[in-house]
Amino acid sequence: MATIQARGLTKRFGGEVLAVDHLDFDAVPGGVTGFLGPNGAGKTTTLRMLLGLVTPTSGSVLIDGHRYRDLPNPTMRVGAVLEASGFHPARTARNHLKLTATVAGLPFRRVDECLDLVGLSEAADRSVGGFSMGMRQRLELARAMLGKPDVLVLDEPANGLDPQGIAWLRDFLRVYASEGASDRGGKRIVIVSSHLLSEAQLIVDDVIVLTGGRLAAQGRLQDLLAGSKRSVRVQTPDAERLVQALRAASLPAVVRDGYVVCDGATPQAVGPIMVENRIEVHEMVSSTESLESLFFALTGGEGMQVGHGVASTGDYRRFDDGPAASPSVGPIGGQA
Amino acid sequence: MTRLLGAEIRKLWTIWSTYVLFGIVVVIDLAFGFGLALAPGGRHGGSAGVVPHGSSQWFINVFSVLDVSRILALVLGAIIITGEYRHKTVTPTFLAEPRRGRVVTAKLGISFGSGVVLGALTMVTGLVLGFVLVAMKVHSCLTPLGVSQGMSQALCGVRHGVYYVATTHNMWHDWSRIAPGVVLGTGLFAIYGLGLGALLKNQIVAIVVGLVFTLVVEAIVGAIWPTIGEYLPGQAATALEDAARTNFGGTTQLLPWWGGACMLLIYGIALAFLGTFTTLRSDVT
């Protein structure tokens, strides 16, 4: 059972730029923790402090109560996939992994296993110089997996991956986070930083939202979304009658773009009213706020890259998808 | 530490630039050796020909030019550490071993080791060079030139057979005098290069500073203030060579060999130590 704790974590670059400002957070095992924030929010700096590559100006971030630098063989505890991590272009993928395996005292059999895991077995003896961005990203993941770590840290892992690669990574991380390190008798921590929210929403269970180096929100994604705005949208030939009925039940209904929209209502509240008044329904859609709009609200709409062209403010789900806002449900009809 | 050393060795032999560097050493050794031996100035004598061809002094002059290899050992040492920053492999390196001092210590060991290998390669090249030079002399009686000098081929053969035995004896003797100094010098110069690299971090800057200091600044300082010059890395390395004192008249002021070794070791370790606590301690972003 691993824990990650940041307390008063602060990093000031060159005495001026305050990249991370008194950050407190906890990452818990058993799920995927999303590290979200706009570019320059301090995500990468925080992760690099966690990994001992950047020294905090003050405060600390500890893995099981230890600094990364004090872990005896960190490869076996923490795996990291970092954006700016390098490869010698002339070195083969296999040899690149053998370097870390040698330092960690791992058998080279493990190198082959990890190459196989990320689907790079056939490219193992090619120079990394000729690798695509996606292949380098997968090689980094292979390196992170060498020690079967119970903490896995990924900085913008979706960068350079094709849609299949992203889908694969998503499944991989879910399984990895939940299956747990059996030999250590506990579950794993997976931290993923991302600025692609629609992507992150599909992967993460917990979120830590950063903006301007400060913590904007932290918690279960489900809880954060549950506390946010909901609304119900109904398509009906009897729009006028429905609006009146809803208002009679003191629900603030309006007609917008030919639909009856009822902000702050749930399908459970609207449905019985329609049955009672025998109103014909063609479509009924429940919407909760998406991670994206929640994020905009939290960060004050700072310059944010919206991923995969999904730029809706509402994440509409079918009524029969069930009441709970599950992060694993994709944005269906987000363009409505 | 054994694992770190193992990884550092692997880093060197899994990239082709290491082999290129070793190849350059051989080419430079041969070019300098043959250049000195065959340059105009005496029949098969060149600049070294002011002393009789095949004499002990002649071989010392030819072999001691091989210490140019230490310049490449300096480059090798600098590359061992600055290459990590250049290709950003320093991130996986420090992830696997976050105690940076240990990484630098392993690199110091590997620098010395690879510098010694580089020196050994140089001296093996020197040996080949020596045999070729002697063989060329012997071969000359088989050429029209040798015959035209009025010697019968048989007589020429006998004479050069005796010459061959005599000179190879000289050659072995001088080679064994020069070799330890050159090999130790390249090893220590690689540590010096690593120290420069650790402090300066930038590959080009470290190599340029190392070369300019060794080839230009040291020469100037040595010429003006010989007492200071003898403590500088280049002269300290020359002091390691047993034969250096008698080389080309042997007027240069030098430390005793152990003094030179100590000075080089101090330069390398002091620079690496300073580098570890300043440059290498900085954030890897």
Coordinates of C-alpha atoms in Angstrom, one line a residue:
Chain A
M1 CA 0.0 0.0 0.0
A2 CA 1.6 3.2 -1.2
T3 CA 0.8 6.7 -0.3
I4 CA 1.9 10.0 -1.8
Q5 CA 1.7 13.1 0.3
A6 CA 2.6 16.7 -0.7
R7 CA 2.7 19.3 2.0
G8 CA 3.4 22.9 1.4
L9 CA 5.2 22.0 -1.8
T10 CA 6.6 25.1 -3.4
K11 CA 9.0 25.7 -6.3
R12 CA 10.3 29.0 -7.3
F13 CA 12.5 29.1 -10.5
G14 CA 15.2 31.6 -10.7
G15 CA 13.9 33.5 -7.6
E16 CA 11.0 34.9 -9.7
V17 CA 8.7 32.4 -11.3
L18 CA 6.5 30.7 -8.7
A19 CA 5.8 27.5 -10.5
V20 CA 4.2 25.6 -7.6
D21 CA 2.8 27.5 -4.6
H22 CA 2.2 25.7 -1.3
L23 CA 0.6 22.7 -2.7
D24 CA -1.0 20.1 -0.5
F25 CA -2.4 16.9 -2.0
D26 CA -2.7 13.2 -1.4
A27 CA -2.8 10.5 -4.0
V28 CA -4.5 7.3 -2.9
P29 CA -4.0 3.7 -4.2
G30 CA -6.5 1.7 -6.2
G31 CA -7.4 4.3 -8.8
V32 CA -6.1 6.6 -11.4
T33 CA -5.4 10.1 -10.1
G34 CA -5.6 12.8 -12.7
F35 CA -3.3 15.7 -12.5
L36 CA -5.1 18.4 -14.4
G37 CA -4.4 22.0 -15.2
P38 CA -3.7 24.3 -18.1
N39 CA -0.2 24.6 -19.6
G40 CA 2.1 26.2 -17.0
A41 CA -0.1 25.2 -14.0
G42 CA 2.8 23.4 -12.4
K43 CA 1.9 19.8 -13.3
T44 CA 5.2 18.8 -14.7
T45 CA 7.2 20.6 -12.1
T46 CA 5.2 18.9 -9.3
L47 CA 5.7 15.5 -10.9
R48 CA 9.5 16.1 -11.3
M49 CA 9.7 17.1 -7.6
L50 CA 8.0 13.9 -6.7
L51 CA 10.6 12.1 -8.7
G52 CA 13.6 13.9 -7.2
L53 CA 14.6 15.5 -10.5
V54 CA 13.6 19.0 -9.3
T55 CA 14.4 20.1 -5.7
P56 CA 11.5 21.9 -4.0
T57 CA 12.2 25.4 -2.7
S58 CA 10.2 24.5 0.4
G59 CA 7.8 21.8 1.5
S60 CA 8.0 18.2 0.6
V61 CA 6.4 15.4 -1.5
L62 CA 6.9 12.0 0.0
I63 CA 6.3 8.5 -1.2
D64 CA 5.4 6.3 1.8
G65 CA 7.0 8.9 3.9
H66 CA 10.3 9.0 2.0
R67 CA 11.8 11.3 -0.5
Y68 CA 12.4 9.7 -3.9
R69 CA 16.1 10.3 -3.4
D70 CA 16.0 8.2 -0.2
L71 CA 14.4 5.2 -1.9
P72 CA 17.1 2.5 -2.0
N73 CA 16.2 1.1 -5.5
P74 CA 13.5 3.5 -6.8
T75 CA 13.0 1.6 -10.1
M76 CA 11.3 -1.1 -8.0
R77 CA 8.9 1.3 -6.3
V78 CA 8.2 4.1 -8.7
G79 CA 7.9 4.1 -12.5
A80 CA 7.8 7.3 -14.5
V81 CA 6.9 8.2 -18.0
L82 CA 8.1 11.8 -18.6
E83 CA 7.7 14.0 -21.5
A84 CA 11.2 15.4 -21.8
S85 CA 12.9 12.2 -21.0
G86 CA 15.7 11.4 -23.4
F87 CA 17.1 8.6 -25.5
H88 CA 20.5 8.4 -27.1
P89 CA 19.4 8.3 -30.8
A90 CA 22.1 5.7 -31.7
R91 CA 21.1 3.3 -28.9
T92 CA 18.7 0.5 -29.5
A93 CA 15.4 0.2 -27.6
R94 CA 16.6 -3.0 -25.9
N95 CA 19.9 -1.5 -24.8
H96 CA 18.1 1.6 -23.5
L97 CA 16.0 -0.5 -21.2
K98 CA 19.0 -2.7 -20.2
L99 CA 20.7 0.4 -18.7
T100 CA 17.9 0.9 -16.2
A101 CA 17.6 -2.9 -15.7
T102 CA 21.3 -3.0 -14.9
V103 CA 21.1 -0.3 -12.3
A104 CA 18.1 -1.8 -10.7
G105 CA 19.6 -5.3 -10.7
L106 CA 16.8 -6.8 -12.8
P107 CA 17.3 -9.7 -15.2
F108 CA 17.3 -8.9 -18.9
R109 CA 14.4 -11.2 -19.3
R110 CA 12.3 -8.4 -17.7
V111 CA 13.5 -6.1 -20.5
D112 CA 12.0 -8.5 -23.1
E113 CA 8.8 -8.8 -21.1
C114 CA 8.3 -5.0 -21.0
L115 CA 9.1 -4.6 -24.7
D116 CA 6.5 -7.2 -25.4
L117 CA 4.0 -5.5 -23.1
V118 CA 4.1 -2.3 -25.0
G119 CA 4.3 -4.0 -28.4
L120 CA 7.9 -3.0 -29.2
S121 CA 9.4 -6.5 -29.4
E122 CA 9.9 -6.2 -33.2
A123 CA 11.6 -2.8 -32.9
A124 CA 13.7 -3.8 -30.0
D125 CA 17.0 -3.9 -31.8
R126 CA 16.4 -0.7 -33.8
S127 CA 18.0 2.6 -32.9
V128 CA 15.7 4.9 -31.0
G129 CA 16.6 7.7 -33.4
G130 CA 14.3 6.3 -36.0
F131 CA 11.4 5.9 -33.6
S132 CA 8.1 7.8 -33.9
M133 CA 6.9 9.9 -31.0
G134 CA 4.4 7.2 -30.1
M135 CA 7.0 4.5 -30.1
R136 CA 9.2 6.6 -27.8
Q137 CA 6.3 7.1 -25.5
R138 CA 5.7 3.3 -25.4
L139 CA 9.4 2.7 -24.8
E140 CA 9.3 5.1 -21.9
L141 CA 6.3 3.2 -20.5
A142 CA 8.3 -0.1 -20.9
R143 CA 11.1 1.5 -18.9
A144 CA 8.7 2.6 -16.2
M145 CA 7.3 -0.9 -16.0
L146 CA 10.6 -2.7 -15.5
G147 CA 10.4 -2.9 -11.7
K148 CA 6.7 -3.6 -11.6
P149 CA 6.4 -0.4 -9.5
D150 CA 3.4 0.2 -7.2
V151 CA 3.5 3.9 -8.0
L152 CA 3.3 4.8 -11.7
V153 CA 3.6 8.5 -12.8
L154 CA 2.8 9.5 -16.3
D155 CA 3.3 13.1 -17.6
E156 CA 1.0 13.7 -20.6
P157 CA 1.2 10.0 -21.7
A158 CA -1.3 10.4 -24.5
N159 CA 1.0 12.7 -26.4
G160 CA 2.0 11.2 -29.7
L161 CA -0.1 8.1 -29.3
D162 CA -2.7 7.3 -32.0
P163 CA -6.3 6.6 -31.0
Q164 CA -5.7 2.9 -30.7
G165 CA -2.7 3.6 -28.6
I166 CA -4.6 5.9 -26.3
A167 CA -7.4 3.4 -25.9
W168 CA -4.8 0.7 -25.1
L169 CA -3.1 3.0 -22.6
R170 CA -6.5 3.7 -20.9
D171 CA -7.3 0.1 -20.4
F172 CA -3.8 -0.7 -19.4
L173 CA -3.8 2.0 -16.7
R174 CA -7.2 1.0 -15.3
V175 CA -6.2 -2.6 -15.0
Y176 CA -2.8 -1.7 -13.6
A177 CA -4.2 0.6 -11.0
S178 CA -6.8 -1.9 -9.8
E179 CA -5.0 -5.1 -9.9
G180 CA -2.5 -4.2 -7.2
A181 CA 1.0 -5.4 -6.4
S182 CA 0.2 -8.8 -5.0
D183 CA 3.6 -9.3 -3.6
R184 CA 3.4 -6.1 -1.6
G185 CA -0.2 -6.7 -0.5
G186 CA -1.7 -3.5 -1.6
K187 CA -3.0 -1.5 -4.5
R188 CA -1.2 0.7 -6.8
I189 CA -1.1 4.5 -7.3
V190 CA -1.3 5.7 -10.8
I191 CA -0.9 9.4 -11.4
V192 CA -1.6 10.8 -14.9
S193 CA -1.1 14.4 -15.8
S194 CA -3.0 15.7 -18.7
H195 CA -4.3 18.9 -20.3
L196 CA -6.6 16.9 -22.6
L197 CA -9.7 16.8 -20.4
S198 CA -12.0 14.7 -22.5
E199 CA -9.3 12.1 -22.5
A200 CA -8.6 12.4 -18.8
Q201 CA -12.3 12.1 -18.0
L202 CA -12.2 8.6 -19.4
I203 CA -9.3 7.4 -17.3
V204 CA -9.3 9.1 -14.0
D205 CA -11.1 8.3 -10.7
D206 CA -9.6 11.1 -8.6
V207 CA -8.6 14.5 -9.8
I208 CA -6.2 17.1 -8.5
V209 CA -6.8 20.3 -10.4
L210 CA -3.9 22.8 -10.5
T211 CA -4.0 26.3 -11.7
G212 CA -1.2 28.8 -11.4
G213 CA 0.7 26.4 -9.2
R214 CA -2.1 26.2 -6.7
L215 CA -4.6 23.5 -5.9
A216 CA -7.9 24.4 -7.4
A217 CA -9.8 21.2 -6.4
Q218 CA -9.2 17.7 -5.3
G219 CA -11.4 14.7 -4.9
R220 CA -13.3 11.9 -6.5
L221 CA -14.2 13.0 -10.0
Q222 CA -17.7 11.5 -9.4
D223 CA -18.2 13.7 -6.3
L224 CA -16.9 16.8 -8.1
L225 CA -19.2 16.3 -11.0
A226 CA -22.2 15.4 -8.8
G227 CA -22.0 18.7 -7.0
S228 CA -22.1 20.5 -10.3
K229 CA -24.9 21.8 -12.5
R230 CA -27.4 19.3 -13.9
S231 CA -30.2 19.8 -16.4
V232 CA -32.8 17.9 -18.3
R233 CA -33.7 18.5 -21.9
V234 CA -36.9 17.1 -23.4
Q235 CA -38.1 17.1 -27.0
T236 CA -41.9 17.1 -27.2
P237 CA -44.7 18.4 -29.4
D238 CA -46.4 19.6 -26.2
A239 CA -43.7 22.0 -25.2
E240 CA -46.0 24.7 -23.8
R241 CA -48.0 22.3 -21.7
L242 CA -44.8 20.7 -20.3
V243 CA -43.3 24.1 -19.3
Q244 CA -46.4 25.0 -17.5
A245 CA -46.6 21.6 -15.7
L246 CA -42.9 21.9 -14.7
R247 CA -43.3 25.4 -13.5
A248 CA -46.3 24.3 -11.5
A249 CA -44.0 21.9 -9.8
S250 CA -41.6 24.9 -9.2
L251 CA -39.0 23.6 -11.7
P252 CA -37.5 26.5 -13.8
A253 CA -38.4 25.3 -17.3
V254 CA -37.8 27.2 -20.5
V255 CA -38.1 26.5 -24.2
R256 CA -34.8 26.8 -25.9
D257 CA -34.0 25.8 -29.5
G258 CA -37.3 23.8 -29.7
Y259 CA -36.5 21.8 -26.6
V260 CA -37.8 22.1 -23.1
V261 CA -34.8 22.7 -20.9
C262 CA -35.0 22.4 -17.2
D263 CA -31.9 23.5 -15.3
G264 CA -31.1 22.0 -12.0
A265 CA -33.6 19.1 -12.5
T266 CA -33.0 15.4 -12.7
P267 CA -34.8 12.9 -15.0
Q268 CA -36.3 11.4 -11.8
A269 CA -38.1 14.7 -11.1
V270 CA -39.1 15.5 -14.6
G271 CA -40.3 12.0 -15.7
P272 CA -43.2 11.6 -13.3
I273 CA -44.6 15.0 -14.2
M274 CA -44.7 14.1 -17.8
V275 CA -46.4 10.8 -17.1
E276 CA -48.9 12.5 -14.8
N277 CA -49.8 15.1 -17.5
R278 CA -49.7 12.4 -20.3
I279 CA -47.3 14.4 -22.3
E280 CA -45.9 12.7 -25.4
V281 CA -42.1 12.5 -25.3
H282 CA -39.8 12.0 -28.3
E283 CA -36.5 12.4 -26.5
M284 CA -35.3 13.0 -23.0
V285 CA -31.7 13.7 -22.2
S286 CA -30.1 14.2 -18.9
S287 CA -27.0 16.4 -18.7
T288 CA -24.4 16.8 -16.1
E289 CA -21.5 19.2 -16.3
S290 CA -18.5 17.7 -17.9
L291 CA -15.0 17.7 -16.5
E292 CA -14.3 20.3 -19.0
S293 CA -16.9 22.8 -17.9
L294 CA -16.1 22.0 -14.3
F295 CA -12.5 22.7 -15.1
F296 CA -13.2 26.0 -16.7
A297 CA -15.2 27.0 -13.6
L298 CA -12.4 26.0 -11.3
T299 CA -9.5 27.6 -13.2
G300 CA -11.4 30.7 -14.3
G301 CA -11.2 29.6 -18.0
E302 CA -7.5 30.0 -18.4
G303 CA -6.1 29.2 -21.8
M304 CA -7.0 25.6 -22.1
Q305 CA -6.5 23.2 -24.9
V306 CA -9.6 21.3 -25.6
G307 CA -9.0 17.7 -26.7
H308 CA -10.3 15.8 -29.6
G309 CA -12.6 18.5 -30.8
V310 CA -15.1 18.0 -28.1
A311 CA -15.9 21.5 -27.0
S312 CA -19.3 21.2 -25.5
T313 CA -20.2 22.6 -22.2
G314 CA -22.6 19.9 -21.4
D315 CA -22.1 16.2 -21.4
Y316 CA -25.4 14.7 -22.5
R317 CA -26.1 11.2 -21.6
R318 CA -29.1 9.0 -22.4
F319 CA -31.7 8.8 -19.7
D320 CA -31.5 5.1 -19.5
D321 CA -27.7 5.2 -18.8
G322 CA -28.4 5.3 -15.1
P323 CA -28.4 8.1 -12.7
A324 CA -24.8 8.0 -11.4
A325 CA -22.3 10.1 -13.3
S326 CA -19.7 7.5 -14.1
P327 CA -16.4 8.8 -15.5
S328 CA -16.1 5.7 -17.7
V329 CA -19.1 6.8 -19.8
G330 CA -18.0 8.6 -22.9
P331 CA -19.5 11.9 -24.0
I332 CA -22.3 10.8 -26.2
G333 CA -23.8 13.5 -28.4
G334 CA -21.6 16.2 -26.8
Q335 CA -22.0 18.2 -30.0
A336 CA -25.8 18.5 -29.6
Chain B
M1 CA 28.1 0.6 -7.3
T2 CA 28.9 -2.5 -9.3
R3 CA 25.5 -2.1 -11.0
L4 CA 26.1 1.5 -11.7
L5 CA 29.5 0.8 -13.2
G6 CA 28.0 -2.0 -15.3
A7 CA 25.4 0.4 -16.7
E8 CA 28.0 3.0 -17.4
I9 CA 30.1 0.6 -19.4
R10 CA 27.0 -0.5 -21.3
K11 CA 26.3 3.2 -22.1
L12 CA 29.7 3.4 -23.8
W13 CA 29.6 0.3 -25.9
T14 CA 26.0 0.6 -27.0
I15 CA 26.6 3.7 -29.1
W16 CA 28.8 4.0 -32.2
S17 CA 30.4 7.3 -31.3
T18 CA 32.6 5.5 -28.8
Y19 CA 34.0 3.3 -31.5
V20 CA 34.4 6.4 -33.8
L21 CA 36.4 8.1 -31.1
F22 CA 38.6 5.0 -30.6
G23 CA 39.1 4.9 -34.4
I24 CA 40.1 8.5 -34.5
V25 CA 42.7 7.8 -31.8
V26 CA 44.3 5.1 -34.0
V27 CA 44.2 7.3 -37.1
I28 CA 45.8 10.2 -35.2
D29 CA 48.4 8.0 -33.7
L30 CA 49.4 6.6 -37.0
A31 CA 49.4 10.0 -38.7
F32 CA 51.5 11.6 -36.0
G33 CA 53.9 8.6 -35.7
F34 CA 54.5 8.2 -39.5
G35 CA 54.5 12.0 -39.9
L36 CA 57.3 12.3 -37.4
A37 CA 59.2 9.3 -38.6
L38 CA 59.0 10.0 -42.3
A39 CA 58.9 13.8 -42.6
P40 CA 61.6 15.3 -44.7
G41 CA 64.8 16.0 -42.9
G42 CA 66.7 12.7 -43.1
R43 CA 66.4 9.5 -45.0
H44 CA 63.7 7.5 -43.2
G45 CA 64.4 9.8 -40.3
G46 CA 62.2 12.8 -40.5
S47 CA 62.3 15.2 -37.6
A48 CA 63.3 12.3 -35.4
G49 CA 66.1 11.9 -37.8
V50 CA 68.3 14.3 -36.0
V51 CA 69.2 11.3 -34.0
P52 CA 70.2 8.1 -35.8
H53 CA 67.5 6.1 -37.3
G54 CA 66.6 3.0 -35.2
S55 CA 68.5 4.3 -32.1
S56 CA 66.8 4.3 -28.8
Q57 CA 66.4 8.1 -28.9
W58 CA 64.7 7.8 -32.3
F59 CA 62.1 5.4 -31.0
I60 CA 61.5 7.5 -27.9
N61 CA 60.8 10.5 -30.2
V62 CA 58.4 8.4 -32.3
F63 CA 56.6 6.8 -29.4
S64 CA 56.3 9.9 -27.2
V65 CA 54.3 11.7 -29.9
L66 CA 51.6 9.2 -29.1
D67 CA 50.7 11.1 -26.0
V68 CA 48.4 13.2 -28.2
S69 CA 45.9 10.5 -27.4
R70 CA 45.3 12.1 -24.0
I71 CA 43.5 15.0 -25.8
L72 CA 41.0 12.5 -27.0
A73 CA 40.8 10.9 -23.6
L74 CA 39.8 14.4 -22.3
V75 CA 37.1 14.5 -25.0
L76 CA 35.9 11.0 -24.0
G77 CA 35.7 11.9 -20.4
A78 CA 33.7 15.1 -21.2
I79 CA 31.3 13.2 -23.4
I80 CA 30.6 10.5 -20.8
I81 CA 28.9 13.1 -18.6
T82 CA 27.8 15.9 -21.0
G83 CA 26.3 13.4 -23.4
E84 CA 23.7 12.6 -20.8
Y85 CA 22.6 16.2 -20.8
R86 CA 22.8 16.6 -24.5
H87 CA 20.5 13.7 -25.2
K88 CA 18.5 14.2 -22.0
T89 CA 19.3 10.6 -20.9
V90 CA 20.2 12.2 -17.6
T91 CA 16.4 11.9 -16.7
P92 CA 16.3 8.1 -16.8
T93 CA 19.8 8.0 -15.3
F94 CA 18.8 10.0 -12.2
L95 CA 15.4 8.2 -12.0
A96 CA 17.2 4.9 -11.7
E97 CA 19.9 6.3 -9.3
P98 CA 18.7 9.6 -7.7
R99 CA 21.8 9.9 -5.6
R100 CA 23.7 11.9 -8.1
G101 CA 27.1 11.8 -6.4
R102 CA 27.1 8.0 -6.8
V103 CA 26.4 8.4 -10.6
V104 CA 29.3 10.8 -10.9
T105 CA 31.6 8.5 -8.9
A106 CA 30.7 5.6 -11.2
K107 CA 31.4 7.9 -14.2
L108 CA 34.8 8.8 -12.7
G109 CA 35.6 5.1 -12.5
I110 CA 34.5 4.4 -16.0
S111 CA 36.3 7.5 -17.4
F112 CA 39.5 6.3 -15.9
G113 CA 38.9 2.7 -17.2
S114 CA 38.0 3.8 -20.7
G115 CA 40.9 6.3 -20.7
V116 CA 43.3 3.5 -19.9
V117 CA 41.8 1.3 -22.6
L118 CA 42.2 4.3 -25.0
G119 CA 45.9 4.6 -23.9
A120 CA 46.4 0.9 -24.3
L121 CA 45.0 1.1 -27.8
T122 CA 47.4 3.9 -28.5
M123 CA 50.4 2.0 -27.4
V124 CA 49.4 -1.1 -29.4
T125 CA 49.0 1.1 -32.4
G126 CA 52.5 2.4 -31.5
L127 CA 53.9 -1.1 -31.5
V128 CA 52.4 -1.7 -34.9
L129 CA 53.9 1.6 -36.1
G130 CA 57.3 0.6 -34.7
F131 CA 57.3 -2.7 -36.5
V132 CA 56.2 -1.2 -39.8
L133 CA 58.9 1.4 -39.5
V134 CA 61.6 -1.2 -38.9
A135 CA 60.2 -3.4 -41.6
M136 CA 60.2 -0.5 -44.1
K137 CA 63.9 0.0 -43.4
V138 CA 64.6 -3.7 -43.9
H139 CA 62.5 -3.8 -47.0
S140 CA 64.4 -1.0 -48.5
C141 CA 67.2 -3.3 -49.6
L142 CA 64.8 -5.2 -51.8
T143 CA 63.9 -2.0 -53.6
P144 CA 65.8 -0.8 -56.7
L145 CA 67.2 2.0 -54.5
G146 CA 68.8 -0.4 -52.1
V147 CA 70.3 -2.6 -54.9
S148 CA 71.5 0.4 -56.9
Q149 CA 73.6 1.5 -54.0
G150 CA 76.0 -1.2 -54.9
M151 CA 75.1 -3.7 -52.3
S152 CA 74.2 -7.2 -53.3
Q153 CA 70.8 -8.2 -52.1
A154 CA 72.2 -11.0 -49.9
L155 CA 74.6 -8.6 -48.1
C156 CA 71.8 -6.1 -47.7
G157 CA 69.6 -8.8 -46.2
V158 CA 72.3 -9.9 -43.7
R159 CA 73.0 -6.3 -42.7
H160 CA 69.4 -5.4 -42.2
G161 CA 68.7 -8.7 -40.4
V162 CA 71.3 -7.6 -37.8
Y163 CA 69.8 -4.1 -37.9
Y164 CA 66.3 -5.6 -37.4
V165 CA 67.3 -7.5 -34.3
A166 CA 69.1 -4.6 -32.9
T167 CA 66.4 -2.0 -33.5
T168 CA 63.5 -4.1 -32.4
H169 CA 65.4 -4.6 -29.2
N170 CA 65.7 -0.8 -28.8
M171 CA 62.1 -0.5 -29.8
W172 CA 60.8 -2.9 -27.2
H173 CA 62.9 -1.2 -24.5
D174 CA 61.6 2.3 -25.4
W175 CA 58.1 1.1 -25.9
S176 CA 58.0 -0.4 -22.4
R177 CA 59.4 2.8 -21.0
I178 CA 56.9 5.0 -22.6
A179 CA 53.7 2.9 -22.5
P180 CA 52.9 3.0 -18.7
G181 CA 53.1 6.8 -18.7
V182 CA 50.9 7.2 -21.7
V183 CA 48.4 4.8 -20.5
L184 CA 48.2 6.3 -17.0
G185 CA 48.1 9.8 -18.6
T186 CA 45.2 9.0 -20.8
G187 CA 43.3 7.4 -17.9
L188 CA 43.8 10.5 -15.7
F189 CA 43.1 12.9 -18.5
A190 CA 39.7 11.2 -19.0
I191 CA 38.9 11.9 -15.4
Y192 CA 40.0 15.5 -15.9
G193 CA 37.7 15.7 -19.0
L194 CA 34.8 14.2 -16.9
G195 CA 35.4 16.9 -14.2
L196 CA 35.3 19.6 -16.8
G197 CA 32.1 18.1 -18.2
A198 CA 30.5 17.8 -14.8
L199 CA 31.2 21.5 -14.1
L200 CA 30.3 22.9 -17.5
K201 CA 27.4 20.5 -18.4
N202 CA 27.4 21.7 -22.0
Q203 CA 29.2 19.3 -24.3
I204 CA 30.6 21.7 -26.9
V205 CA 31.7 24.2 -24.2
A206 CA 33.4 21.5 -22.1
I207 CA 35.3 20.1 -25.1
V208 CA 36.3 23.5 -26.4
V209 CA 37.4 24.7 -23.0
G210 CA 39.4 21.5 -22.4
L211 CA 41.1 21.7 -25.8
V212 CA 41.9 25.4 -25.7
F213 CA 43.2 25.2 -22.2
T214 CA 45.4 22.2 -22.9
L215 CA 46.7 23.2 -26.3
V216 CA 46.9 27.0 -26.0
V217 CA 46.7 28.3 -22.5
E218 CA 49.0 25.7 -21.0
A219 CA 51.6 26.3 -23.8
I220 CA 51.6 30.0 -23.1
V221 CA 51.7 29.8 -19.3
G222 CA 54.3 27.0 -19.6
A223 CA 56.5 29.2 -21.8
I224 CA 56.2 32.3 -19.5
W225 CA 56.1 30.8 -16.1
P226 CA 57.6 27.3 -16.2
T227 CA 57.1 26.8 -12.5
I228 CA 53.4 27.3 -12.8
G229 CA 53.2 25.4 -16.1
E230 CA 54.6 22.2 -14.6
Y231 CA 51.5 22.0 -12.3
L232 CA 49.0 22.3 -15.2
P233 CA 47.3 19.2 -16.4
G234 CA 49.1 18.8 -19.7
Q235 CA 52.6 19.1 -18.2
A236 CA 51.5 16.9 -15.3
A237 CA 50.6 14.2 -17.8
T238 CA 53.9 14.6 -19.6
A239 CA 55.6 14.2 -16.3
L240 CA 54.2 10.6 -16.1
E241 CA 56.3 9.6 -19.0
D242 CA 59.5 8.1 -17.9
A243 CA 61.3 9.1 -21.1
A244 CA 59.9 12.6 -21.3
R245 CA 62.9 14.2 -19.5
T246 CA 65.2 13.1 -22.2
N247 CA 62.8 13.8 -25.1
F248 CA 64.0 16.4 -27.7
G249 CA 66.8 17.4 -25.4
G250 CA 64.7 17.3 -22.3
T251 CA 64.7 20.9 -21.3
T252 CA 61.1 21.1 -20.0
Q253 CA 60.6 21.5 -16.3
L254 CA 58.5 18.7 -15.0
L255 CA 57.2 17.3 -11.8
P256 CA 58.2 13.8 -10.7
W257 CA 55.9 11.2 -12.2
W258 CA 53.9 10.7 -9.0
G259 CA 53.5 14.4 -8.6
G260 CA 52.1 14.6 -12.1
A261 CA 49.7 11.8 -11.3
C262 CA 48.6 13.5 -8.1
M263 CA 48.0 16.8 -9.8
L264 CA 45.9 15.2 -12.6
L265 CA 43.9 13.3 -10.0
I266 CA 43.3 16.4 -8.0
Y267 CA 42.2 18.4 -11.1
G268 CA 39.7 15.6 -12.1
I269 CA 38.2 14.9 -8.7
A270 CA 38.1 18.6 -7.6
L271 CA 36.3 19.5 -10.8
A272 CA 33.9 16.6 -10.6
F273 CA 33.2 17.3 -6.9
L274 CA 32.6 21.0 -7.7
G275 CA 30.4 19.9 -10.6
T276 CA 28.4 17.5 -8.5
F277 CA 27.6 20.1 -5.9
T278 CA 26.8 22.9 -8.3
T279 CA 25.8 22.0 -11.9
L280 CA 24.6 18.5 -11.4
R281 CA 22.7 19.4 -8.3
S282 CA 20.5 21.7 -10.4
D283 CA 17.0 20.7 -11.5
V284 CA 16.5 18.4 -14.4
T285 CA 13.7 19.8 -16.4

